[in-house]
Amino acid sequence: MTPDEFRQHGHALIDWIADYLDGGVEQYPVGSQVQPGDIRAMLPEHPPAAAEPFDEVLADLDRVVMPGITHWQHPSFFAYFPGNASFPAVLGDLAASGLAVQGMSWVTSPACTEVETMMCDWMQELLGLPETFRSTSARGGGVIQGSASEATLCAILAARWRATEGRVNTDGDTSRLVAYATAQAHSSVEKGLRIAGIGTEQLRIVAHDGNFAMRADELDAMISEDLAAGRMPFWICATRGTTSSMAFDPLPAIGAIARRHHVWLHVDAAMSGIAALAPEFRWVNDGMEAADSYCTNPHKWMGVNFDCDLLYTAHRDALLGALSILPEYLRSQAAEAGAAIDYRDWQIPLGRRFRALKLWFVIRAGGVQDAIGMIRRHVDLTQQFAAWAREDDRFEVVAPHPLNLVCIRLAAGDAATDDLIARANESGRALFTRTVLDGQVACRMSIGGRTTDERHVADAWKLLQGLA
Amino acid sequence: MTPDEFRQHGHALIDWIADYLDGGVEQYPVGSQVQPGDIRAMLPEHPPAAAEPFDEVLADLDRVVMPGITHWQHPSFFAYFPGNASFPAVLGDLAASGLAVQGMSWVTSPACTEVETMMCDWMQELLGLPETFRSTSARGGGVIQGSASEATLCAILAARWRATEGRVNTDGDTSRLVAYATAQAHSSVEKGLRIAGIGTEQLRIVAHDGNFAMRADELDAMISEDLAAGRMPFWICATRGTTSSMAFDPLPAIGAIARRHHVWLHVDAAMSGIAALAPEFRWVNDGMEAADSYCTNPHKWMGVNFDCDLLYTAHRDALLGALSILPEYLRSQAAEAGAAIDYRDWQIPLGRRFRALKLWFVIRAGGVQDAIGMIRRHVDLTQQFAAWAREDDRFEVVAPHPLNLVCIRLAAGDAATDDLIARANESGRALFTRTVLDGQVACRMSIGGRTTDERHVADAWKLLQGLA
């Protein structure tokens, strides 16, 4: 492809994306309607022997790809969690693709590191997070991760390093370590522990209350029991906004317990932490000063397209202790003088994209007010939807819904609720996720689309009522 | 930003990238010349309170970002490893950003999964890899990872699962496990093992020969010794193209040993495996039929911008056993019927971008012939450069250089070589990496730029000669 052809096809693709995000997406069923194998069947089984005209490649986005897309950008997408792409974010990502630098070390592109550090500091300020998370603090700092799963794993590794005073790096001994979370914690908690050599037998499932939030008294009792048995409690995951029902574990009480027993406290606010941009929702950070690490996802509720997770720690020594490796070909004077951050030592992989650009573009283009306005709209719509559900005797609201997720079920029971979700999703008019809360099937409605407004939520309610 | 503003700024950014990649990059020093803190000092310490005109944001790419870029796309970039972005790849990434789907499960966007599976199968064919790696085989398959580090970690976890018959997931017991690699293996090997709870005391450093390749006889002896001592050899990493000097561990011999002792054999071909696209370099795969897992990076030598690493395994049951977690909100009928792949169970994170698009675009736009032509040119240029170095008595070529990496040093010794590298890099005319091979400092010259031609390599040689 010549540079001129790139300009031509690039402009066409920009226009295609503009059309798609500016209403075009609403012409599609929300959830893809294909069956397994349908998309593959449209692709040649063997690679082309010669170059193909690029017009045909772009045309295949519509012909082959679009039928197999579940439209996360659809305003009637209420499944999983928000996954917004905003226009400035798409451009930030595009700039990163064009520059194609590797930000593994400061020296491999200082701007990639320093813009990222500043964006983490800007976000610390915008979210009202503790000063101990700021890169300019004595021992803390932030980093952009690809996903909250990776952030959680990094937090586990930092805690594992601290609890063993670094010995785990050489002896690999995790046998005494014990971790704590509720059954409502994200699946990446169990997965991260397992990866780190901490088996599920070493994960204590702390009981939750009627609101699906951790019972701090149960946590305290479990830790005491483990200590008495000679085990080493090393990591607590408190979730601020669980995936199933957006429950909030009581951070002040948990933090006090973590401090008293000197156990690493990780706060997973992947889905809901961005709410703190709005002053009235900053309570999501209550008790955060006791957190040793914290993560939240601009790629969920802030219009920054995947991947952009923020991980903060108040103890960068532990993170670096767990993750630093320094072969000769990665040494640099700037890093050895302590003047520069090498983010490869803050993450699982070595390589990394210039992900800070999209966050920078979004904050500057929208001045954060765009994100705050969107968050407020989503919360209002969620409360409206919950009110409608509560007025209809056939439906029950099964968990608190302080922000933008509400879980409902049919009073008629699990089978009816399952059937309702399946038929609603098959309609293509909206998309919901099924979950199970304390044994009961529920329909999760996550209201977080960049272009979702009252019309879409009202349509979704009509759809559910009609099918009920 | 309105859709029309997005079109306007998007077209401008496409043109900016075209200018940059079409010669513009050559106007910059290859390595960034800034000092730590310089870029941060150009950014406001606090985020903007209101939206800023986007023209100013884009202008800051030139004003703030470019001084802090080390230009991986510069044709005189000879450092680290190739990290090419080609025009079709940038467009594939852009399409992925615009669609912004989450490919964690088949059902969350079937096209994201099925195009990826097909691209892995196309690449298996194009690279001449074993049929047992193909998704249509009985027990194998491929997946796109973010980096070879993650691929290596996944391979370790799959091997750990197989060796413990899955028990590690529940008891976390890694105490008897032992792994094997040479000192030339990538740092991600030690890091991945450490993450997996296998300390450096459990990593055996197998001796290498004068060409920096693993000594299979030493491997065999070490495994026998560990078995006799009641330990459990579980993972061998053979590198086909080491980072320091591009050494090739003898795969047929290692494979026979791995089979005999039933130890998982992972082949790390991150940097050099793509050479197999060209029939005359397919020897890089010799002995691959014994590999249990394998990875290589289209994001290094194929013009697909980061991130795009291919991980293949002949035992997907072990990979899935190690990495599957199934909470209620991720269940789907398609996956439970076994008809669909859920790639979240093939990787560390849960979330994932639609990375297959850029690989698809590159293969179709260039018909692979572009990549083969580039690889051949790089190998020819490397042999030319090595010949020049050999003709000059002041220089020594310190390792074999069968492909596109050559390591040289000054006969005058380590200090002189260190000084040469530092001054060459400071010149901004080229960029090299320093390494240490068996205690001796060497200058690595990796020839892999998409637009690198004889002129740039000759200039680099003149630069080094002038400074010597």
Coordinates of C-alpha atoms in Angstrom, one line a residue, chain A residues 1-3 5-22 32 34-41 43-54 56-58 60-61 63-73 80-81 83-102 104-112 114-115 117-119 121-123 125-126 134-136 147 149-150 153 157 160 168-175 184-188 190-191 193-202 243-244 299 305-307 320-331 333-334 339-340 344-354 357-358 360-370 422 426 431 433-436 444 450, chain B residues 1-3 5-22 32 34-41 43-54 56-58 60-61 63-73 80-81 83-112 114-115 117-119 121-123 125-126 134-136 147 149-150 153 157 160 168-175 184-188 190-191 193-202 243-244 299 305-307 320-331 333-334 339-340 344-354 357-358 360-370 422 426 433-436 444 450:
Chain A
M1 CA 0.0 0.0 0.0
T2 CA 1.4 3.4 -1.0
P3 CA 1.2 6.4 1.3
E5 CA -3.5 4.7 -1.0
F6 CA -3.2 4.8 2.8
R7 CA -4.6 8.3 2.8
Q8 CA -7.4 7.3 0.5
H9 CA -8.4 4.2 2.4
G10 CA -7.7 5.8 5.8
H11 CA -10.1 8.6 5.1
A12 CA -12.7 6.1 3.9
L13 CA -12.3 4.1 7.1
I14 CA -12.6 7.2 9.3
D15 CA -15.8 8.0 7.5
W16 CA -17.0 4.4 7.9
I17 CA -16.4 4.6 11.7
A18 CA -18.1 8.0 11.9
D19 CA -21.2 6.6 10.1
Y20 CA -21.1 3.6 12.4
L21 CA -20.8 5.4 15.7
D22 CA -23.2 8.2 14.6
S32 CA -25.0 -11.0 16.7
V34 CA -25.0 -15.9 13.7
Q35 CA -24.3 -19.5 14.7
P36 CA -20.9 -20.9 15.6
G37 CA -18.9 -21.3 12.3
D38 CA -21.0 -18.9 10.2
I39 CA -18.3 -16.2 10.1
R40 CA -15.5 -18.7 9.4
A41 CA -17.5 -20.1 6.6
L43 CA -13.6 -16.7 4.9
P44 CA -11.3 -18.6 2.5
E45 CA -9.9 -21.6 4.3
H46 CA -6.4 -20.8 2.9
P47 CA -4.6 -17.4 2.8
P48 CA -4.5 -15.5 -0.5
A49 CA -1.5 -16.1 -2.7
A50 CA -1.3 -12.6 -3.9
A51 CA -2.3 -9.1 -2.7
E52 CA -6.0 -8.2 -2.9
P53 CA -7.4 -4.8 -3.7
F54 CA -7.9 -3.0 -0.5
E56 CA -12.4 -5.4 -1.2
V57 CA -10.8 -5.8 2.2
L58 CA -12.7 -2.8 3.6
D60 CA -15.5 -7.3 3.9
L61 CA -15.9 -5.3 7.1
R63 CA -19.9 -8.3 4.3
V64 CA -18.1 -10.7 6.7
V65 CA -17.4 -8.9 10.0
M66 CA -20.6 -7.0 10.8
P67 CA -22.9 -10.0 10.9
G68 CA -20.6 -11.4 13.6
I69 CA -20.5 -8.3 15.7
T70 CA -22.2 -7.9 19.0
H71 CA -22.5 -4.2 19.1
W72 CA -21.0 -2.9 22.3
Q73 CA -21.5 0.7 21.0
Y80 CA -21.8 -7.1 30.7
F81 CA -20.5 -3.6 31.4
G83 CA -17.2 -0.6 26.7
N84 CA -17.4 2.8 25.2
A85 CA -15.3 4.2 22.4
S86 CA -15.5 8.0 22.0
F87 CA -14.3 9.8 18.9
P88 CA -11.2 11.4 20.7
A89 CA -10.2 8.0 22.0
V90 CA -10.3 6.4 18.6
L91 CA -8.0 9.1 17.4
G92 CA -5.6 8.7 20.3
D93 CA -5.4 5.0 19.5
L94 CA -4.8 5.8 15.9
A95 CA -1.9 8.1 16.7
A96 CA -0.5 5.3 18.9
S97 CA -0.8 2.8 16.0
G98 CA 1.0 5.2 13.6
L99 CA 3.9 6.0 15.9
A100 CA 4.1 2.3 16.8
V101 CA 6.6 2.8 19.7
Q102 CA 7.3 0.2 22.3
M104 CA 8.7 -1.0 27.7
S105 CA 11.4 1.3 29.1
W106 CA 11.7 5.0 29.5
V107 CA 14.5 5.1 27.0
T108 CA 12.6 3.2 24.3
S109 CA 10.3 6.4 24.0
P110 CA 10.4 8.8 26.9
A111 CA 7.1 10.4 25.9
C112 CA 5.3 7.1 26.1
E114 CA 6.0 10.4 30.8
V115 CA 2.6 11.2 29.2
T117 CA 2.7 9.0 34.3
M118 CA 1.1 12.4 34.0
M119 CA -2.2 10.9 32.9
D121 CA -1.6 11.7 38.1
W122 CA -4.3 13.7 36.4
M123 CA -6.7 10.8 37.0
E125 CA -6.7 14.1 40.9
L126 CA -9.9 13.9 38.9
R134 CA 0.5 9.9 42.9
S135 CA 3.8 9.4 41.1
T136 CA 5.2 12.4 42.9
S147 CA -7.1 -5.0 31.8
S149 CA -7.4 -8.8 35.3
E150 CA -3.8 -7.9 34.8
L153 CA -2.7 -10.2 39.1
L157 CA 2.2 -10.5 43.0
R160 CA 3.0 -12.0 47.6
V168 CA 8.9 -16.0 46.7
N169 CA 11.0 -14.8 43.8
T170 CA 13.7 -17.4 44.5
D171 CA 12.0 -20.2 46.4
G172 CA 8.5 -20.0 44.8
D173 CA 7.0 -21.0 48.2
T174 CA 3.4 -19.8 48.4
S175 CA 2.2 -22.6 50.7
Q184 CA -19.2 -11.7 44.3
A185 CA -15.6 -10.8 43.5
H186 CA -14.6 -10.9 39.8
S187 CA -13.5 -14.1 38.3
S188 CA -10.1 -12.6 37.7
E190 CA -9.5 -16.6 41.5
K191 CA -7.8 -16.7 38.1
L193 CA -4.4 -16.2 42.4
R194 CA -4.3 -19.5 40.5
I195 CA -1.8 -18.1 38.1
A196 CA 0.3 -16.9 41.0
G197 CA 0.5 -20.4 42.4
I198 CA -2.1 -19.8 45.1
G199 CA -4.7 -22.5 44.7
T200 CA -8.4 -22.2 45.3
E201 CA -7.9 -24.0 48.6
Q202 CA -6.0 -20.9 49.7
T243 CA -19.8 -7.5 38.4
S244 CA -23.0 -9.3 39.1
H299 CA -12.2 1.7 29.1
N305 CA -11.8 2.4 24.2
F306 CA -10.3 -0.9 25.4
D307 CA -7.5 -1.3 26.5
L320 CA 8.9 -3.5 41.3
G321 CA 10.2 -6.2 43.6
A322 CA 7.7 -8.7 42.2
L323 CA 8.1 -7.8 38.5
S324 CA 11.6 -6.4 37.8
I325 CA 14.0 -8.4 35.7
L326 CA 17.0 -6.7 34.1
P327 CA 18.8 -8.4 31.3
E328 CA 21.8 -6.6 29.7
Y329 CA 19.9 -5.6 26.6
L330 CA 17.4 -3.6 28.7
R331 CA 19.8 -1.6 30.9
Q333 CA 21.5 5.0 32.3
A334 CA 18.3 6.9 33.0
A339 CA 15.4 9.3 37.2
A340 CA 13.1 7.4 35.0
R344 CA 7.9 -3.0 32.0
D345 CA 8.6 -3.5 35.7
W346 CA 5.0 -2.5 36.6
Q347 CA 3.3 -5.1 34.5
I348 CA 3.2 -8.7 33.4
P349 CA 4.3 -8.3 29.7
L350 CA 7.5 -6.7 28.5
G351 CA 6.1 -4.8 25.5
R352 CA 3.5 -2.0 25.7
R353 CA 1.6 0.3 23.4
F354 CA 1.4 4.1 23.8
L357 CA -2.6 8.9 24.2
K358 CA -6.2 8.0 24.1
W360 CA -5.0 12.3 27.1
F361 CA -7.1 12.9 24.0
V362 CA -10.3 12.1 25.8
I363 CA -9.6 14.3 28.9
R364 CA -8.6 17.2 26.7
A365 CA -11.3 17.0 24.1
G366 CA -14.1 16.6 26.6
G367 CA -12.6 18.3 29.6
V368 CA -14.0 15.5 31.7
Q369 CA -17.4 17.3 31.7
D370 CA -18.5 15.0 28.9
A422 CA -33.2 -15.4 26.1
E426 CA -33.0 -13.0 20.5
L431 CA -29.0 -7.1 25.0
T433 CA -26.7 -10.5 30.7
R434 CA -27.9 -13.3 32.9
T435 CA -26.5 -13.8 36.3
V436 CA -27.2 -15.8 39.5
R444 CA -28.6 -7.7 34.7
R450 CA -22.2 6.7 25.2
Chain B
M1 CA -16.5 16.0 19.4
T2 CA -19.2 15.8 16.7
P3 CA -19.1 13.1 14.0
E5 CA -15.3 17.0 13.7
F6 CA -14.2 13.4 14.0
R7 CA -14.1 13.1 10.2
Q8 CA -12.1 16.3 9.9
H9 CA -9.6 15.5 12.6
G10 CA -9.4 11.9 11.6
H11 CA -8.5 12.7 8.0
A12 CA -5.9 15.1 9.3
L13 CA -4.4 12.5 11.6
I14 CA -4.4 9.9 8.8
D15 CA -2.4 12.4 6.7
W16 CA -0.1 13.1 9.6
I17 CA 0.7 9.4 9.9
A18 CA 1.2 9.1 6.2
D19 CA 3.7 11.9 6.2
Y20 CA 5.4 10.4 9.2
L21 CA 5.8 6.9 7.8
D22 CA 6.5 8.1 4.3
S32 CA 15.0 10.6 21.6
V34 CA 15.4 14.3 25.9
Q35 CA 16.4 14.0 29.6
P36 CA 14.1 12.4 32.2
G37 CA 11.4 14.9 33.1
D38 CA 11.6 16.9 29.9
I39 CA 8.3 15.7 28.4
R40 CA 6.4 15.9 31.7
A41 CA 7.6 19.5 32.1
L43 CA 2.5 19.1 30.2
P44 CA 0.2 20.9 32.6
E45 CA 0.6 19.5 36.1
H46 CA -3.2 19.5 36.5
P47 CA -5.9 18.4 34.0
P48 CA -7.8 20.9 32.0
A49 CA -11.1 22.1 33.6
A50 CA -12.8 22.6 30.2
A51 CA -12.6 21.1 26.8
E52 CA -9.8 22.2 24.5
P53 CA -9.9 22.7 20.8
F54 CA -8.8 19.5 19.2
E56 CA -4.4 22.1 19.7
V57 CA -4.4 18.5 20.9
L58 CA -3.2 17.2 17.6
D60 CA 0.8 18.7 20.7
L61 CA 1.7 15.5 19.0
R63 CA 5.2 19.9 20.1
V64 CA 5.2 17.6 23.1
V65 CA 5.2 14.0 22.0
M66 CA 7.7 13.9 19.1
P67 CA 10.7 15.2 21.0
G68 CA 10.2 12.2 23.4
I69 CA 9.8 9.6 20.7
T70 CA 12.5 7.0 20.0
H71 CA 11.5 6.2 16.4
W72 CA 11.0 2.5 16.0
Q73 CA 9.8 3.2 12.4
Y80 CA 16.2 -4.1 20.3
F81 CA 14.1 -5.9 17.6
G83 CA 8.6 -3.2 15.6
N84 CA 7.1 -2.5 12.3
A85 CA 3.8 -0.8 11.5
S86 CA 2.7 -1.1 8.0
F87 CA -0.2 0.9 6.5
P88 CA -2.7 -1.9 6.3
A89 CA -1.9 -2.8 9.9
V90 CA -2.6 0.7 11.1
L91 CA -6.0 0.6 9.3
G92 CA -6.8 -2.8 10.8
D93 CA -6.1 -1.4 14.3
L94 CA -8.2 1.6 13.5
A95 CA -11.2 -0.6 12.5
A96 CA -10.8 -2.4 15.8
S97 CA -10.8 0.8 17.7
G98 CA -13.9 2.0 16.0
L99 CA -15.9 -1.2 16.5
A100 CA -14.6 -1.4 20.0
V101 CA -15.9 -4.9 20.7
Q102 CA -14.7 -7.1 23.6
G103 CA -13.7 -10.5 22.3
M104 CA -13.5 -12.3 25.6
S105 CA -16.1 -14.8 24.6
W106 CA -17.4 -16.1 21.3
V107 CA -20.8 -14.7 22.1
T108 CA -19.5 -11.2 22.8
S109 CA -18.7 -10.9 19.1
P110 CA -18.4 -14.1 17.1
A111 CA -16.5 -12.4 14.3
C112 CA -13.7 -11.3 16.7
E114 CA -13.7 -16.6 14.3
V115 CA -11.6 -14.2 12.2
T117 CA -9.1 -18.5 14.6
M118 CA -8.9 -18.4 10.9
M119 CA -5.9 -16.0 11.0
D121 CA -4.8 -21.2 10.9
W122 CA -3.6 -19.1 7.9
M123 CA -0.4 -18.3 9.7
E125 CA 0.0 -22.7 7.0
L126 CA 2.1 -19.7 5.8
R134 CA -4.3 -26.0 13.7
S135 CA -7.7 -25.2 15.2
T136 CA -9.1 -27.9 13.0
S147 CA 3.0 -10.2 23.8
S149 CA 5.8 -12.6 27.5
E150 CA 2.2 -13.5 28.0
L153 CA 3.5 -17.4 30.8
L157 CA 0.7 -22.5 33.2
R160 CA 2.2 -26.7 35.2
V168 CA -2.0 -26.9 41.1
N169 CA -5.3 -25.1 40.5
T170 CA -6.6 -26.1 43.9
D171 CA -3.5 -26.8 46.0
G172 CA -1.1 -24.2 44.4
D173 CA 1.8 -26.7 45.0
T174 CA 4.7 -26.0 42.7
S175 CA 7.4 -27.1 45.0
Q184 CA 20.3 -16.6 26.5
A185 CA 16.6 -17.2 26.9
H186 CA 14.4 -14.1 27.1
S187 CA 13.9 -12.4 30.4
S188 CA 10.2 -13.2 30.2
E190 CA 12.4 -16.1 34.4
K191 CA 9.7 -13.5 34.9
L193 CA 8.1 -18.7 36.0
R194 CA 8.4 -16.3 39.0
I195 CA 4.8 -15.1 38.4
A196 CA 3.7 -18.7 38.3
G197 CA 5.1 -19.4 41.7
I198 CA 8.2 -21.2 40.4
G199 CA 11.2 -19.4 41.9
T200 CA 14.6 -18.9 40.3
E201 CA 15.9 -21.8 42.4
Q202 CA 13.6 -24.0 40.3
T243 CA 17.3 -11.8 21.9
S244 CA 21.0 -11.1 22.5
H299 CA 4.4 -7.5 15.6
N305 CA 2.0 -3.2 14.7
F306 CA 2.1 -4.2 18.4
D307 CA 0.3 -6.0 19.8
L320 CA -7.9 -24.4 29.1
G321 CA -7.4 -26.4 32.2
A322 CA -5.0 -23.9 33.5
L323 CA -6.9 -20.7 32.5
S324 CA -10.7 -21.5 32.4
I325 CA -12.9 -19.8 35.0
L326 CA -16.6 -19.7 34.4
P327 CA -18.8 -17.3 36.4
E328 CA -22.5 -17.2 35.7
Y329 CA -22.3 -13.9 33.9
L330 CA -20.0 -15.4 31.3
R331 CA -21.9 -18.6 30.5
Q333 CA -25.0 -21.8 25.2
A334 CA -22.6 -21.8 22.2
A339 CA -19.2 -25.3 19.3
A340 CA -17.4 -22.1 20.0
R344 CA -10.6 -15.6 27.5
D345 CA -9.7 -19.1 28.5
W346 CA -6.6 -19.1 26.3
Q347 CA -5.0 -16.0 27.9
I348 CA -4.2 -14.2 31.2
P349 CA -6.7 -11.3 31.0
L350 CA -10.4 -11.5 30.5
G351 CA -10.9 -8.7 28.0
R352 CA -9.4 -8.6 24.5
R353 CA -9.3 -6.3 21.4
F354 CA -10.2 -7.4 17.9
L357 CA -8.2 -7.4 12.0
K358 CA -4.7 -6.0 11.5
W360 CA -6.1 -10.1 8.3
F361 CA -5.6 -6.7 6.6
V362 CA -1.8 -7.2 6.3
I363 CA -2.0 -10.6 4.8
R364 CA -4.6 -9.6 2.3
A365 CA -3.2 -6.2 1.3
G366 CA 0.4 -7.6 0.9
G367 CA -0.4 -11.2 0.0
V368 CA 2.5 -12.2 2.3
Q369 CA 4.9 -11.4 -0.6
D370 CA 5.5 -8.0 0.9
A422 CA 27.1 5.4 23.4
E426 CA 24.0 10.1 20.9
T433 CA 21.5 -1.9 21.6
R434 CA 24.3 -3.0 23.9
T435 CA 24.4 -6.6 25.2
V436 CA 26.9 -8.8 27.0
R444 CA 23.7 -5.5 18.6
R450 CA 10.1 -1.7 6.9

